[in-house]
PDB file of C-alpha atoms and ligand atoms in Angstrom:
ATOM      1  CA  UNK A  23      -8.519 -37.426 110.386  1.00 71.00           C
ATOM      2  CA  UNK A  24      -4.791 -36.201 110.796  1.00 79.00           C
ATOM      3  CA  UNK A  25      -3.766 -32.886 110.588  1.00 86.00           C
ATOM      4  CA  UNK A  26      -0.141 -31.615 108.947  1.00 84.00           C
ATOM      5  CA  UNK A  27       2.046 -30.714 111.651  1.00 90.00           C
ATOM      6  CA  UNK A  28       5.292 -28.805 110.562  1.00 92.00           C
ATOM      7  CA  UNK A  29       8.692 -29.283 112.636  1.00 92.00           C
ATOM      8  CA  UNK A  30      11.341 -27.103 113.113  1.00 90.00           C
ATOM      9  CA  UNK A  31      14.037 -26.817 109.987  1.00 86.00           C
ATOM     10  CA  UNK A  32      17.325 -28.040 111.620  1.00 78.00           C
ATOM     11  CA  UNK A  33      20.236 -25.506 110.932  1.00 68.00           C
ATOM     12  CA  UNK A  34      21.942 -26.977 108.350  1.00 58.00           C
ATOM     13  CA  UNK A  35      25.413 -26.952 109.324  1.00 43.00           C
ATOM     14  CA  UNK A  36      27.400 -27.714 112.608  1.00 39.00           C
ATOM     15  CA  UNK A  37      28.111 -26.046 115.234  1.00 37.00           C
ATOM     16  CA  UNK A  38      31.923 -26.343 114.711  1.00 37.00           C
ATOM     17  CA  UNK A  39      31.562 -23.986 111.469  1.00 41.00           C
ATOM     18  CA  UNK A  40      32.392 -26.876 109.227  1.00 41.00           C
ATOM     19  CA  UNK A  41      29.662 -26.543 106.140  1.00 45.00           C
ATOM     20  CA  UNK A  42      27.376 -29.928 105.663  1.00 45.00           C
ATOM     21  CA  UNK A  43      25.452 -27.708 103.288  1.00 48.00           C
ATOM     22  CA  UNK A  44      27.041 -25.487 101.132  1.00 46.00           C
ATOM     23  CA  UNK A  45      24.383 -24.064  99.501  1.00 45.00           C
ATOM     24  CA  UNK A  46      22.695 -22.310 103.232  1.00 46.00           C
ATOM     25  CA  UNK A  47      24.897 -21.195 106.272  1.00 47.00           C
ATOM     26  CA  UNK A  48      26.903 -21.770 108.835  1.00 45.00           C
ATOM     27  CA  UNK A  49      27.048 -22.950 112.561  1.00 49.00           C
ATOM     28  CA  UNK A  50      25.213 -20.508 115.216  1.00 49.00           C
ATOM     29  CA  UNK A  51      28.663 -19.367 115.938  1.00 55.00           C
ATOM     30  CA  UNK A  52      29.981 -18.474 112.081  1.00 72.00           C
ATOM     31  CA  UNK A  53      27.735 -15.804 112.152  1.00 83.00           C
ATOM     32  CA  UNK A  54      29.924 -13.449 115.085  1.00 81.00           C
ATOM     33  CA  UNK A  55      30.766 -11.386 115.321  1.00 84.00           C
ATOM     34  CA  UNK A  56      27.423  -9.911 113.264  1.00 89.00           C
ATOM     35  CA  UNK A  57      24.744 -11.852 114.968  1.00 88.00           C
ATOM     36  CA  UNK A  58      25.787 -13.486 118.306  1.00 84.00           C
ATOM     37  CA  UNK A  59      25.733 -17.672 118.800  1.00 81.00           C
ATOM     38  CA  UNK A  60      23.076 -16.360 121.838  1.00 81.00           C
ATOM     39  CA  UNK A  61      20.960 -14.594 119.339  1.00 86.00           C
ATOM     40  CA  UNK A  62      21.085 -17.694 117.119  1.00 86.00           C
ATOM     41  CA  UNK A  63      20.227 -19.980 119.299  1.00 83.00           C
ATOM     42  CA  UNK A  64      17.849 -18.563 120.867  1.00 87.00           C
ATOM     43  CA  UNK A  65      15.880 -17.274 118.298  1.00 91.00           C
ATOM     44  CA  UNK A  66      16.068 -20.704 116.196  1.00 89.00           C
ATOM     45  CA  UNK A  67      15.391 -23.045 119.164  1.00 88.00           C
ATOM     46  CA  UNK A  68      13.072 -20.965 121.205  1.00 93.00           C
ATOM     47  CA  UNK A  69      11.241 -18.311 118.620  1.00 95.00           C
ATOM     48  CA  UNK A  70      11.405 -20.144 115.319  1.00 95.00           C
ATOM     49  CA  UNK A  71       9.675 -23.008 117.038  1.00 96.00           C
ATOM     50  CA  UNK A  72       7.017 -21.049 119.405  1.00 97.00           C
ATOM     51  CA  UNK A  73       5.662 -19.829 116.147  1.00 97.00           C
ATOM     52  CA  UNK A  74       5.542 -24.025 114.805  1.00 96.00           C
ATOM     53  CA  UNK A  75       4.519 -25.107 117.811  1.00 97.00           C
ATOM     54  CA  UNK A  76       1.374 -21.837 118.158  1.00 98.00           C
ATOM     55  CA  UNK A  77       0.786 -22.909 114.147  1.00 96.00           C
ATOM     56  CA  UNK A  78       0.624 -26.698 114.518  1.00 96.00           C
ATOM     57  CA  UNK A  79      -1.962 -26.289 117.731  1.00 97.00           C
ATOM     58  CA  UNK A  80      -4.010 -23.701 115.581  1.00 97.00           C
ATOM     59  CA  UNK A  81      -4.395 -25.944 112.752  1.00 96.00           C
ATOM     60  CA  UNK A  82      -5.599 -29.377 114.937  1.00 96.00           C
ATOM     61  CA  UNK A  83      -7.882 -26.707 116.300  1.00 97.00           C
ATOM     62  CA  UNK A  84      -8.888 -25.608 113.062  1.00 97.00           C
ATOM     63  CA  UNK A  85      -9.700 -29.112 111.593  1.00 96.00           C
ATOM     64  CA  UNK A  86     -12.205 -29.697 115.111  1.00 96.00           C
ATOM     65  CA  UNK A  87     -14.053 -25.556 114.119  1.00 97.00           C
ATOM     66  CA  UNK A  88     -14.437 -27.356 110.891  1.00 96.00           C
ATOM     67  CA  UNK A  89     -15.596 -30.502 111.931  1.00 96.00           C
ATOM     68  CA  UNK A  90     -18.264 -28.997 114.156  1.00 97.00           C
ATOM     69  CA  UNK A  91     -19.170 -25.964 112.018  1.00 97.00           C
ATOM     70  CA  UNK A  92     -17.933 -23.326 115.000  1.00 97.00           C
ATOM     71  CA  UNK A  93     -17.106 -19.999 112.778  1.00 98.00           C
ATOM     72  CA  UNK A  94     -16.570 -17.413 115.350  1.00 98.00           C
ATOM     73  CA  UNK A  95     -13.359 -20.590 116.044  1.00 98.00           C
ATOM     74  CA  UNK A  96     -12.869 -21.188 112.468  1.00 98.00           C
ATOM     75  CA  UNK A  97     -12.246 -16.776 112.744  1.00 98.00           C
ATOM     76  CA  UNK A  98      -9.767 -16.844 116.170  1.00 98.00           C
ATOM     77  CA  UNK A  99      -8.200 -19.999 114.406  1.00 98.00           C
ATOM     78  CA  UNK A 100      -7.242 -18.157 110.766  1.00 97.00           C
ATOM     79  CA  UNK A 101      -5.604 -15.216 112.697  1.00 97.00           C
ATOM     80  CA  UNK A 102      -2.889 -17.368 114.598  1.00 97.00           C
ATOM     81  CA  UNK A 103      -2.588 -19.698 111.374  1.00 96.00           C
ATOM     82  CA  UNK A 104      -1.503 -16.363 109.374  1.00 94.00           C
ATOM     83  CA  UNK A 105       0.884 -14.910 112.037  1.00 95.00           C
ATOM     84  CA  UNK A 106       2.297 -17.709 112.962  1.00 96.00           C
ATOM     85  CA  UNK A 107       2.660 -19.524 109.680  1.00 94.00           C
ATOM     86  CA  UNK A 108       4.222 -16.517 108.189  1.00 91.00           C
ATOM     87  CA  UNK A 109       6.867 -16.410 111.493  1.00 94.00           C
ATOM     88  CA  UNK A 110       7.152 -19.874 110.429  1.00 93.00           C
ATOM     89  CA  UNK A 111       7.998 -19.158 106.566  1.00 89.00           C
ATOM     90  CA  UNK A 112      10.165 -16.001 107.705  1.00 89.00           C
ATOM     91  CA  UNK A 113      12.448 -17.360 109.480  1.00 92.00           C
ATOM     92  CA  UNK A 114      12.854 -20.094 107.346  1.00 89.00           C
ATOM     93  CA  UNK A 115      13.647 -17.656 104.385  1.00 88.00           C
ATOM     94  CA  UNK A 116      15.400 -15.730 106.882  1.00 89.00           C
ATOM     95  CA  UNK A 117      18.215 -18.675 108.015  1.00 89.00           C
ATOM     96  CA  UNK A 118      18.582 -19.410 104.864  1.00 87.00           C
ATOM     97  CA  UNK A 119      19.312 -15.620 104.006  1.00 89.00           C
ATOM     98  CA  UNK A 120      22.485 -15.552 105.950  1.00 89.00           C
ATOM     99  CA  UNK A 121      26.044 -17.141 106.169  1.00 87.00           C
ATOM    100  CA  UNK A 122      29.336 -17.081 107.713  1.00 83.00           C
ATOM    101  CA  UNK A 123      30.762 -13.514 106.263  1.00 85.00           C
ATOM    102  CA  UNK A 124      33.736 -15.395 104.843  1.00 86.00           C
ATOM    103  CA  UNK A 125      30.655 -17.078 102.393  1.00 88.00           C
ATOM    104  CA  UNK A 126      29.214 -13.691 102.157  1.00 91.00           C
ATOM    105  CA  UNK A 127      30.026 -12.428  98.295  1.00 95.00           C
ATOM    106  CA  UNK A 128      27.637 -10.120  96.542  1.00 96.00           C
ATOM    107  CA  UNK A 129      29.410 -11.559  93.415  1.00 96.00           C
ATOM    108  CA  UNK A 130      27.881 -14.857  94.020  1.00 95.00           C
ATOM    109  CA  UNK A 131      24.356 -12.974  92.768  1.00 96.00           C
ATOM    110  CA  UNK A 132      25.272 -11.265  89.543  1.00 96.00           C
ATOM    111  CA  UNK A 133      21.590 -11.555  87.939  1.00 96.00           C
ATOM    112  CA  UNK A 134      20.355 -10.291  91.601  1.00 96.00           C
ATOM    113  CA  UNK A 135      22.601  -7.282  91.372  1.00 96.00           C
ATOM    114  CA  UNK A 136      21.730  -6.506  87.771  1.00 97.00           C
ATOM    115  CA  UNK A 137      18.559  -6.064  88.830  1.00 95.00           C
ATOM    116  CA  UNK A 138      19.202  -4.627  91.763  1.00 96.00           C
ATOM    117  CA  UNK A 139      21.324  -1.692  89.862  1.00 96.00           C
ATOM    118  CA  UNK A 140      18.305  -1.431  87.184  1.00 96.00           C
ATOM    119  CA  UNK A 141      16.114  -0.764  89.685  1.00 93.00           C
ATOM    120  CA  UNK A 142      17.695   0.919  92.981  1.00 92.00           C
ATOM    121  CA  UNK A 143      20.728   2.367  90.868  1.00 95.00           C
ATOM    122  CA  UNK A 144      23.259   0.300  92.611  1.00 95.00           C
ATOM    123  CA  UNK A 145      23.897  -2.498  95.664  1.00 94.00           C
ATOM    124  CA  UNK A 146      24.027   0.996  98.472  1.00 94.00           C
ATOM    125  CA  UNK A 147      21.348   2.597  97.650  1.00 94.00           C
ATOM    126  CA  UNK A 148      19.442  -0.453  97.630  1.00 94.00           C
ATOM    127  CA  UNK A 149      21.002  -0.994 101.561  1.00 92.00           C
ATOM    128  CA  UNK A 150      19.888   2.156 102.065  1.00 90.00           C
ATOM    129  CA  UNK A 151      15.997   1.649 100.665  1.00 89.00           C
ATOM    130  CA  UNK A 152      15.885  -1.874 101.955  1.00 88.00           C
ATOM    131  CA  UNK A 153      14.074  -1.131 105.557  1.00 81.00           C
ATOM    132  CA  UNK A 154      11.609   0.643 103.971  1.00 80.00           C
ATOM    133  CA  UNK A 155       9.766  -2.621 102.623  1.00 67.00           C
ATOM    134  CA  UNK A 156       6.858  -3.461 103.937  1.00 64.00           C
ATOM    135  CA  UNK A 157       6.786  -7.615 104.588  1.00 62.00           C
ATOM    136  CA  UNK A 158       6.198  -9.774 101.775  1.00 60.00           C
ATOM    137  CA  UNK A 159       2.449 -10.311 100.417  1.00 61.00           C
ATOM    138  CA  UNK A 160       1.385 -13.562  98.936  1.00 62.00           C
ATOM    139  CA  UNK A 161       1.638 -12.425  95.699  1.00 69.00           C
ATOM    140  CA  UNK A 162       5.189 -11.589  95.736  1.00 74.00           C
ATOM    141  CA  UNK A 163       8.509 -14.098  95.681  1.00 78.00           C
ATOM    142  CA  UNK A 164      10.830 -13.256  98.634  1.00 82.00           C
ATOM    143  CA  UNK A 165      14.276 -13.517  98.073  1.00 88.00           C
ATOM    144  CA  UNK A 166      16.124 -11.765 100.516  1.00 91.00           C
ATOM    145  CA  UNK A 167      14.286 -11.045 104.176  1.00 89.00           C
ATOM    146  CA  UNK A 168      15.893  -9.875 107.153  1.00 93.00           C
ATOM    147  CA  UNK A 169      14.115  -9.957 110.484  1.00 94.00           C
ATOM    148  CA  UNK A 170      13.708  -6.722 112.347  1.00 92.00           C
ATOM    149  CA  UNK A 171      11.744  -7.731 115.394  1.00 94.00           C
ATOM    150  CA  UNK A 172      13.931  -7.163 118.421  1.00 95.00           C
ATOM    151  CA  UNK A 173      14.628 -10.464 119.898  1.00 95.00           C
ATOM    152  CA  UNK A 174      16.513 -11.114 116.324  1.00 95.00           C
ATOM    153  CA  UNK A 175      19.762  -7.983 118.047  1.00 96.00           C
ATOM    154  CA  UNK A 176      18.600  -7.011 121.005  1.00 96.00           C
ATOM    155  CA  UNK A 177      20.433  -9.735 123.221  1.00 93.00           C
ATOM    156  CA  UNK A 178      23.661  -7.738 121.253  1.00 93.00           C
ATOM    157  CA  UNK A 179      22.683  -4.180 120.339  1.00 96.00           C
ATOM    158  CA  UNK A 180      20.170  -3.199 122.535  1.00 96.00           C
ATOM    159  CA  UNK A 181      18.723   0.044 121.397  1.00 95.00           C
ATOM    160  CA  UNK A 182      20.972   0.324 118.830  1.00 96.00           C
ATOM    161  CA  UNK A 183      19.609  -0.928 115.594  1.00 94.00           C
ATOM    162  CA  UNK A 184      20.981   0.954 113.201  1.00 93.00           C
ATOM    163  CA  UNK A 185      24.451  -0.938 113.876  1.00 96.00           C
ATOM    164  CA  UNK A 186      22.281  -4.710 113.275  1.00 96.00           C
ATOM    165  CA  UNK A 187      21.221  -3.222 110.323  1.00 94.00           C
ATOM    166  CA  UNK A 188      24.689  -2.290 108.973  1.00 94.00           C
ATOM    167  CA  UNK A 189      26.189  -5.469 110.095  1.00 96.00           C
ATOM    168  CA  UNK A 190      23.897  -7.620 108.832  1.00 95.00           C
ATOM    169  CA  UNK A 191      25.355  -7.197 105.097  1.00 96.00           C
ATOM    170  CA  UNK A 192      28.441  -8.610 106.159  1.00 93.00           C
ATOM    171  CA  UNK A 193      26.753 -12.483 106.848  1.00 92.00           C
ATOM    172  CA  UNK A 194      23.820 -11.995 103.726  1.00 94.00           C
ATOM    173  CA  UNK A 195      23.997 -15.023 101.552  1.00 92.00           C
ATOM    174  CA  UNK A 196      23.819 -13.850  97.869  1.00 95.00           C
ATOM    175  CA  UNK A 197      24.246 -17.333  96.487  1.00 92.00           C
ATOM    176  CA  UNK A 198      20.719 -18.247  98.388  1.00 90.00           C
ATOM    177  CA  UNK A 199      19.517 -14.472  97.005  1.00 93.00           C
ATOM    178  CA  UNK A 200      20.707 -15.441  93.653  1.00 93.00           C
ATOM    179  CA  UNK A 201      19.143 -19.397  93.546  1.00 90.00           C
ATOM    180  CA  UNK A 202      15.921 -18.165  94.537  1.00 88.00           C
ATOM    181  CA  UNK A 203      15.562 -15.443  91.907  1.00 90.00           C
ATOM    182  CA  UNK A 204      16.606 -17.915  89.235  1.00 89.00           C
ATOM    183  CA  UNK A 205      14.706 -20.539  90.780  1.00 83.00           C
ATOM    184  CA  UNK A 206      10.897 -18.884  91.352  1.00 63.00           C
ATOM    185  CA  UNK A 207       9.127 -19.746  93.659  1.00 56.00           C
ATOM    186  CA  UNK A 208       8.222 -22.883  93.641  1.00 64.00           C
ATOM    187  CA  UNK A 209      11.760 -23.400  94.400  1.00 63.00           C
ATOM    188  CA  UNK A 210      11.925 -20.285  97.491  1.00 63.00           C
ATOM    189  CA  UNK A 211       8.305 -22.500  99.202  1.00 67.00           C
ATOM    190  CA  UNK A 212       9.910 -25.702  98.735  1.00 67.00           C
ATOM    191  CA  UNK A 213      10.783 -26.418 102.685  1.00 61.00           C
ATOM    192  CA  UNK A 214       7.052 -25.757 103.043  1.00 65.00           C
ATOM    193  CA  UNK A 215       6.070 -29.503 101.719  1.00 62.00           C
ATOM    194  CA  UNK A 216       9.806 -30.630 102.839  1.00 50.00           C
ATOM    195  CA  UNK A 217       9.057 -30.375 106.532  1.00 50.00           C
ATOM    196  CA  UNK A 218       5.639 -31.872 106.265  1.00 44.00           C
TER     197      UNK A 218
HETATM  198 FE1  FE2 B  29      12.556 -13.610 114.537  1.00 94.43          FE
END
């Protein structure tokens, strides 16, 4: 018996900025001067796919706990299945969160920013709440997620966060923000069965 094993989601564009899919983002590089090529590439090639590679080992593992009725594995196995299956669907989301900041137009999510003025009272104060969300739950559609762990500015801002936090509104892509919400989220899990 076989196993699913998941793969890395190639970045959908090339590397000399030229779009091969409109509707996600650019090369590493389209993203400067918010988020450094360095940053990008290291944190699609080398982070995005520890957390595949740590998921697709825990799930073989998880089919032989099964197998042979071992709980206390079938335990140790669900733990690194749920952390690193959810770095895997994060960053996912996340890539497909941002674009070159020429592509970056809050216009492009008018139903988005409705709600987002219904709720927040306009697009800055909802900046300004943002980073006080806890991470997604299951029960909730993500539609805009930007990742805060360290080795996603670090390389660029060192301590300083705050500016990664201001600059990453200039490379958000509201036309993904805006698809998603219309879509549901069937639509938003999608890659999930896409990269089986
Ligand atoms: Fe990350």
């Amino acid at each position: 018996m076989a196993v699913t094993q998941y793969s890395l989601p190639p970045l959908p564009y090339a590397y000399d900025g030229i779009l091969t899919n409109p509707h996600l983002f650019a090369s590493p590089q389209a993203l400067e001067p918010a988020i450094s090529a360095q940053i990008m590439q290291l944190h699609h090639s080398k982070h995005h796919q520890t957390y595949i590679t740590n998921l697709n080992a825990a799930l073989t593992s998880q089919l032989h706990a099964l197998i042979s009725n071992n709980l206390p594995l079938q335990l140790a196995n669900q733990q690194i299945i749920t952390f690193n299956g959810g770095g895997h669907i994060n960053h996912s989301l996340f890539w497909e969160n941002l674009c070159a900041a020429s592509e970056s137009k809050v216009t492009d999510a008018k139903q988005v920013v409705a709600e987002i003025e219904k709720q927040w009272g306009g697009i800055e104060e909802f900046k300004d709440r943002f980073w006080e969300n806890d991470p997604i739950t299951i029960r909730l559609t993500p539609l805009l997620g930007v990742d805060m762990w360290e080795h996603a500015y670090y390389l660029q801002y060192l301590n300083v966060k705050a500016a990664y936090l201001e600059n990453i509104w200039t490379v958000i892509n509201w036309k993904t923000v805006e698809e998603k919400f219309k879509g549901g989220r069937e639509d938003v899990l999608k890659f999930l069965r896409a990269s089986i």
